[in-house]
GROMACS .gro file of C-alpha atoms in nm:
model
  314
    1MET     CA    1  10.187   9.464   9.242
    2LYS     CA    2  10.130   9.706   8.954
    3GLN     CA    3  10.087   9.984   9.208
    4ILE     CA    4  10.437   9.915   9.345
    5LEU     CA    5  10.603   9.911   9.003
    6THR     CA    6  10.438  10.233   8.891
    7SER     CA    7  10.470  10.423   9.219
    8GLU     CA    8  10.640  10.760   9.220
    9GLY     CA    9  10.992  10.809   9.350
   10PRO     CA   10  11.097  11.016   9.652
   11LYS     CA   11  10.959  11.367   9.696
   12SER     CA   12  11.181  11.660   9.607
   13THR     CA   13  11.303  11.856   9.910
   14GLU     CA   14  11.280  12.167   9.696
   15LYS     CA   15  10.933  12.115   9.550
   16GLU     CA   16  10.797  11.975   9.878
   17ALA     CA   17  10.989  12.214  10.105
   18LYS     CA   18  10.689  12.276  10.331
   19GLN     CA   19  10.642  11.903  10.396
   20PHE     CA   20  11.016  11.844  10.440
   21ALA     CA   21  11.028  12.127  10.697
   22LEU     CA   22  10.794  11.928  10.923
   23TYR     CA   23  11.093  11.708  11.007
   24THR     CA   24  11.363  11.854  11.233
   25ILE     CA   25  11.677  11.639  11.215
   26ASP     CA   26  11.895  11.628  11.528
   27THR     CA   27  12.239  11.604  11.366
   28LYS     CA   28  12.414  11.646  11.702
   29ALA     CA   29  12.318  11.299  11.820
   30PRO     CA   30  12.363  11.041  11.542
   31VAL     CA   31  12.207  10.699  11.594
   32TYR     CA   32  12.447  10.542  11.341
   33GLN     CA   33  12.706  10.659  11.089
   34GLU     CA   34  12.910  10.514  10.805
   35SER     CA   35  13.040  10.650  10.476
   36ASN     CA   36  12.718  10.624  10.274
   37LEU     CA   37  12.457  10.611  10.552
   38LYS     CA   38  12.376  10.833  10.848
   39MET     CA   39  12.091  10.788  11.095
   40TYR     CA   40  11.956  11.059  11.326
   41ARG     CA   41  11.666  11.114  11.563
   42VAL     CA   42  11.395  11.343  11.426
   43ARG     CA   43  11.112  11.555  11.560
   44TYR     CA   44  10.806  11.523  11.338
   45ALA     CA   45  10.591  11.837  11.382
   46GLU     CA   46  10.262  11.663  11.305
   47ILE     CA   47  10.314  11.401  11.579
   48PRO     CA   48  10.597  11.541  11.795
   49GLU     CA   49  10.558  11.278  12.068
   50TYR     CA   50  10.605  10.989  11.824
   51PRO     CA   51  10.963  10.847  11.811
   52THR     CA   52  11.094  10.920  11.463
   53MET     CA   53  11.428  10.887  11.284
   54VAL     CA   54  11.582  10.944  10.943
   55ARG     CA   55  11.815  10.734  10.729
   56ILE     CA   56  12.023  10.954  10.500
   57TYR     CA   57  12.183  10.767  10.209
   58SER     CA   58  12.413  10.902   9.943
   59LEU     CA   59  12.269  10.881   9.593
   60GLN     CA   60  12.551  10.640   9.501
   61GLU     CA   61  12.430  10.403   9.771
   62MET     CA   62  12.057  10.454   9.719
   63PRO     CA   63  11.943  10.555   9.368
   64PRO     CA   64  11.605  10.733   9.384
   65THR     CA   65  11.460  10.483   9.134
   66SER     CA   66  11.545  10.174   9.346
   67MET     CA   67  11.281   9.909   9.404
   68TYR     CA   68  11.356   9.931   9.777
   69LEU     CA   69  11.227  10.289   9.791
   70LYS     CA   70  10.920  10.198   9.585
   71ILE     CA   71  10.840   9.917   9.830
   72LEU     CA   72  10.891  10.141  10.134
   73ARG     CA   73  10.660  10.405   9.990
   74HIS     CA   74  10.399  10.142   9.910
   75LEU     CA   75  10.411   9.990  10.260
   76GLY     CA   76  10.414  10.328  10.434
   77ARG     CA   77  10.202  10.307  10.749
   78LYS     CA   78   9.963  10.035  10.637
   79GLN     CA   79  10.055   9.753  10.877
   80HIS     CA   80  10.138   9.785  11.246
   81LYS     CA   81  10.372   9.484  11.245
   82LEU     CA   82  10.604   9.659  10.998
   83VAL     CA   83  10.825   9.955  11.083
   84PHE     CA   84  10.639  10.261  10.958
   85THR     CA   85  10.781  10.477  10.679
   86LEU     CA   86  10.646  10.830  10.703
   87ASP     CA   87  10.808  11.004  10.406
   88ILE     CA   88  11.092  10.973  10.155
   89PHE     CA   89  11.268  11.276  10.005
   90VAL     CA   90  11.559  11.337   9.770
   91ASP     CA   91  11.788  11.633   9.704
   92ALA     CA   92  12.100  11.679   9.490
   93THR     CA   93  12.316  11.453   9.708
   94SER     CA   94  12.103  11.237   9.934
   95VAL     CA   95  11.791  11.030   9.993
   96TYR     CA   96  11.606  11.088  10.324
   97ILE     CA   97  11.392  10.804  10.461
   98PHE     CA   98  11.184  10.914  10.762
   99GLN     CA   99  11.071  10.618  10.970
  100GLU     CA  100  10.945  10.509  11.306
  101TYR     CA  101  11.225  10.488  11.565
  102VAL     CA  102  11.234  10.181  11.790
  103SER     CA  103  11.475  10.259  12.073
  104THR     CA  104  11.484   9.911  12.229
  105GLY     CA  105  11.686   9.779  11.935
  106ASN     CA  106  11.669   9.453  11.745
  107MET     CA  107  11.604   9.101  11.865
  108VAL     CA  108  11.974   9.011  11.889
  109GLU     CA  109  12.039   9.307  12.118
  110PHE     CA  110  11.726   9.238  12.319
  111LEU     CA  111  11.807   8.870  12.378
  112GLU     CA  112  12.165   8.951  12.478
  113LYS     CA  113  12.027   9.148  12.773
  114SER     CA  114  11.726   8.930  12.849
  115PRO     CA  115  11.675   8.611  13.048
  116ILE     CA  116  11.534   8.299  12.889
  117VAL     CA  117  11.232   8.378  12.671
  118SER     CA  118  10.918   8.189  12.771
  119GLU     CA  119  10.741   7.969  12.521
  120ALA     CA  120  10.431   8.189  12.554
  121GLN     CA  121  10.631   8.500  12.461
  122ALA     CA  122  10.792   8.322  12.164
  123ALA     CA  123  10.445   8.222  12.041
  124VAL     CA  124  10.329   8.585  12.064
  125TRP     CA  125  10.629   8.701  11.861
  126ALA     CA  126  10.576   8.421  11.609
  127LYS     CA  127  10.216   8.533  11.554
  128GLN     CA  128  10.323   8.896  11.515
  129LEU     CA  129  10.591   8.800  11.265
  130PHE     CA  130  10.345   8.586  11.071
  131GLU     CA  131  10.099   8.878  11.054
  132ALA     CA  132  10.375   9.096  10.907
  133LEU     CA  133  10.464   8.833  10.647
  134ASP     CA  134  10.098   8.765  10.570
  135PHE     CA  135  10.044   9.134  10.497
  136LEU     CA  136  10.345   9.134  10.262
  137ALA     CA  137  10.209   8.824  10.088
  138ASP     CA  138   9.876   8.999  10.036
  139GLN     CA  139  10.074   9.272   9.856
  140GLY     CA  140  10.247   9.010   9.638
  141LEU     CA  141  10.574   9.052   9.831
  142VAL     CA  142  10.819   8.823  10.011
  143HIS     CA  143  11.063   8.967  10.263
  144ARG     CA  144  11.368   8.749  10.180
  145SER     CA  145  11.581   8.869  10.472
  146ILE     CA  146  11.403   8.762  10.790
  147THR     CA  147  11.671   8.773  11.057
  148PRO     CA  148  11.676   8.868  11.428
  149ASN     CA  149  11.861   9.185  11.324
  150HIS     CA  150  11.557   9.287  11.119
  151LEU     CA  151  11.310   9.228  11.402
  152LEU     CA  152  11.289   9.538  11.621
  153VAL     CA  153  11.155   9.500  11.974
  154LYS     CA  154  10.907   9.769  12.069
  155LYS     CA  155  10.781   9.813  12.423
  156VAL     CA  156  10.409   9.886  12.435
  157GLY     CA  157  10.299   9.913  12.796
  158ALA     CA  158  10.403   9.592  12.968
  159GLU     CA  159  10.437   9.407  12.638
  160CYS     CA  160  10.744   9.353  12.418
  161CYS     CA  161  10.627   9.337  12.059
  162ILE     CA  162  10.819   9.298  11.734
  163LYS     CA  163  10.816   9.502  11.416
  164LEU     CA  164  10.968   9.383  11.089
  165THR     CA  165  11.217   9.597  10.899
  166GLY     CA  166  11.505   9.535  10.654
  167PHE     CA  167  11.327   9.541  10.317
  168LYS     CA  168  11.625   9.575  10.082
  169GLN     CA  169  11.590   9.217   9.955
  170THR     CA  170  11.211   9.220   9.946
  171ALA     CA  171  11.086   9.089   9.613
  172ILE     CA  172  10.764   9.060   9.416
  173TYR     CA  173  10.676   8.690   9.413
  174LEU     CA  174  10.363   8.681   9.197
  175GLY     CA  175  10.475   8.631   8.839
  176GLY     CA  176  10.146   8.643   8.650
  177ALA     CA  177   9.775   8.712   8.660
  178ALA     CA  178   9.694   8.401   8.866
  179LEU     CA  179   9.724   8.449   9.240
  180ASP     CA  180   9.920   8.125   9.273
  181ASP     CA  181  10.163   8.202   8.988
  182ILE     CA  182  10.487   8.215   9.186
  183ALA     CA  183  10.787   8.398   9.039
  184TYR     CA  184  11.082   8.178   9.135
  185LEU     CA  185  11.409   8.352   9.218
  186PRO     CA  186  11.758   8.245   9.102
  187CYS     CA  187  11.968   8.064   9.361
  188TRP     CA  188  12.272   8.221   9.519
  189PRO     CA  189  12.604   8.041   9.450
  190ALA     CA  190  12.652   7.743   9.683
  191SER     CA  191  13.012   7.851   9.740
  192GLN     CA  192  12.879   8.166   9.906
  193GLN     CA  193  12.696   7.992  10.190
  194PRO     CA  194  12.989   7.928  10.430
  195SER     CA  195  13.103   8.290  10.409
  196ASP     CA  196  12.744   8.410  10.459
  197GLY     CA  197  12.728   8.208  10.780
  198PRO     CA  198  12.406   8.176  10.982
  199ASN     CA  199  12.201   8.425  10.782
  200PHE     CA  200  11.865   8.251  10.832
  201GLN     CA  201  11.825   8.166  10.463
  202ALA     CA  202  11.664   7.836  10.367
  203PRO     CA  203  11.906   7.569  10.241
  204GLU     CA  204  11.762   7.567   9.888
  205VAL     CA  205  11.846   7.936   9.843
  206TYR     CA  206  12.203   7.824   9.764
  207GLY     CA  207  12.262   7.633   9.442
  208ASN     CA  208  12.391   7.679   9.089
  209PRO     CA  209  12.241   7.994   8.935
  210SER     CA  210  12.449   7.952   8.616
  211ALA     CA  211  12.264   7.623   8.555
  212GLY     CA  212  11.931   7.799   8.598
  213GLU     CA  213  11.856   7.671   8.949
  214HIS     CA  214  11.572   7.860   9.117
  215PHE     CA  215  11.380   7.850   9.445
  216ASN     CA  216  11.032   7.937   9.566
  217PRO     CA  217  11.078   8.255   9.775
  218LEU     CA  218  10.759   8.209   9.977
  219LEU     CA  219  10.861   7.859  10.089
  220ALA     CA  220  11.211   7.988  10.164
  221ASP     CA  221  11.064   8.260  10.387
  222ILE     CA  222  10.871   7.994  10.580
  223TRP     CA  223  11.204   7.831  10.669
  224SER     CA  224  11.348   8.169  10.771
  225PHE     CA  225  11.039   8.233  10.982
  226GLY     CA  226  11.084   7.903  11.169
  227ALA     CA  227  11.456   7.961  11.217
  228ASN     CA  228  11.385   8.298  11.377
  229VAL     CA  229  11.126   8.151  11.614
  230TYR     CA  230  11.383   7.886  11.708
  231PHE     CA  231  11.630   8.168  11.778
  232PHE     CA  232  11.379   8.338  12.010
  233LEU     CA  233  11.385   8.030  12.232
  234ALA     CA  234  11.737   7.888  12.191
  235LYS     CA  235  11.936   8.204  12.109
  236GLN     CA  236  12.116   7.985  11.855
  237TYR     CA  237  12.099   7.898  11.486
  238PRO     CA  238  11.905   7.575  11.419
  239TYR     CA  239  12.193   7.385  11.256
  240ASN     CA  240  12.569   7.388  11.204
  241ILE     CA  241  12.644   7.567  10.875
  242GLY     CA  242  12.991   7.414  10.855
  243GLY     CA  243  12.862   7.061  10.904
  244GLY     CA  244  12.709   7.019  10.559
  245LEU     CA  245  12.352   6.930  10.468
  246ALA     CA  246  12.373   6.550  10.455
  247ASP     CA  247  12.071   6.501  10.683
  248LEU     CA  248  11.945   6.845  10.773
  249ASP     CA  249  11.606   6.723  10.892
  250ALA     CA  250  11.767   6.492  11.147
  251GLU     CA  251  12.004   6.763  11.270
  252VAL     CA  252  11.731   7.026  11.309
  253LEU     CA  253  11.500   6.782  11.487
  254ALA     CA  254  11.778   6.670  11.721
  255ASN     CA  255  11.860   7.032  11.804
  256ILE     CA  256  11.494   7.108  11.874
  257HIS     CA  257  11.472   6.811  12.112
  258HIS     CA  258  11.805   6.890  12.281
  259GLN     CA  259  11.804   7.271  12.297
  260LEU     CA  260  11.430   7.312  12.349
  261SER     CA  261  11.346   7.010  12.560
  262THR     CA  262  11.113   7.214  12.784
  263VAL     CA  263  10.906   7.342  12.489
  264SER     CA  264  10.569   7.174  12.445
  265GLY     CA  265  10.508   6.905  12.185
  266ASP     CA  266  10.300   7.149  11.981
  267GLY     CA  267  10.584   7.402  11.990
  268GLN     CA  268  10.845   7.148  11.881
  269ASN     CA  269  10.618   7.022  11.602
  270PHE     CA  270  10.558   7.377  11.484
  271LEU     CA  271  10.930   7.451  11.460
  272TYR     CA  272  11.017   7.126  11.282
  273SER     CA  273  10.727   7.166  11.037
  274THR     CA  274  10.848   7.511  10.929
  275MET     CA  275  11.213   7.405  10.891
  276ARG     CA  276  11.195   7.090  10.680
  277ALA     CA  277  11.493   7.061  10.445
  278ASN     CA  278  11.271   6.982  10.146
  279ALA     CA  279  11.072   7.299  10.079
  280ASN     CA  280  10.771   7.098   9.961
  281ASN     CA  281  10.751   6.921  10.299
  282ARG     CA  282  10.724   7.245  10.498
  283MET     CA  283  10.407   7.364  10.659
  284PRO     CA  284  10.211   7.565  10.398
  285PHE     CA  285  10.213   7.938  10.463
  286HIS     CA  286   9.848   7.979  10.553
  287PHE     CA  287   9.854   7.672  10.780
  288ILE     CA  288  10.095   7.851  11.014
  289VAL     CA  289   9.833   8.060  11.191
  290LYS     CA  290   9.602   7.756  11.215
  291HIS     CA  291   9.858   7.543  11.399
  292PRO     CA  292   9.759   7.455  11.760
  293TRP     CA  293  10.071   7.631  11.892
  294MET     CA  294   9.949   7.961  11.748
  295HIS     CA  295   9.623   7.923  11.939
  296SER     CA  296   9.818   7.968  12.264
  297VAL     CA  297   9.885   8.335  12.185
  298ARG     CA  298   9.725   8.583  12.421
  299SER     CA  299   9.468   8.768  12.212
  300HIS     CA  300   9.487   9.095  12.407
  301VAL     CA  301   9.843   9.163  12.295
  302SER     CA  302   9.743   9.254  11.939
  303ALA     CA  303   9.473   9.485  12.070
  304VAL     CA  304   9.724   9.673  12.287
  305VAL     CA  305   9.964   9.718  11.996
  306ASP     CA  306   9.690   9.819  11.751
  307GLU     CA  307   9.566  10.087  11.990
  308GLU     CA  308   9.917  10.231  12.027
  309ASN     CA  309   9.991  10.230  11.655
  310SER     CA  310   9.657  10.380  11.555
  311LYS     CA  311   9.801  10.717  11.662
  312ILE     CA  312  10.013  10.732  11.349
  313SER     CA  313   9.871  10.482  11.098
  314ALA     CA  314   9.760  10.624  10.766
   0.00000   0.00000   0.00000
């Protein structure tokens, strides 16, 4: 945690010109463009065969001192289930974030083109997502924006694996010297929830921040985790945002039974246990990987992905 807070900012393109020159940006074929952000494919001289891209932000959009950049630099290439960040640079006008490029796209795009996802595949993805979140937790971090848009689908041989990205809301959740000293976060205004729509945030995230209402970010991420696994299988959000929260447990359970009637009892129990309306009733974080449903995951998948990613890991 201290290492994140005291980490250096982006490298200077002028002072680190030799390192910056290792990246050749293909400006003729943008991946994405808007006023304050441009994304391009990149050739990285040290590993030219590895798919690489750059996000170029204006300094107005991305101050070099932002916590987001500190977190990206800290995460770097340490965990295969996270999108790798290779380097971050800054010049007089822009910030350059060089990252792994995943051409298949995100989970929403993948599921739009894919047939029904098998329960076995959903369990594999759930385990991969948990491993990403578990690594963040070991660093004293919570993701806080786990959505299908932030889960990139990477093809590794015959396997489709997921990598977590989207760290702009990632927060430090350990508030003191004790490992279990959770730093609660202020709620977002309840009036904001309908306009936010199905954003995969836990229900307790919305409240009355002016009255000092807070939530446990680790427990909130457990709900988001379960909602994403539900989305893998149902391609839907687990409850109706516009219907209120009068009996959220009953609605989520009914949707699990109705939408996922072919999923095993262990799978249905797993989903319901991670999406309980009362945060204190949810499955504890480190119980997730011990659940019987997680034991159904094919063990060779992680080995395949680890071998592929070892080519570039730091």
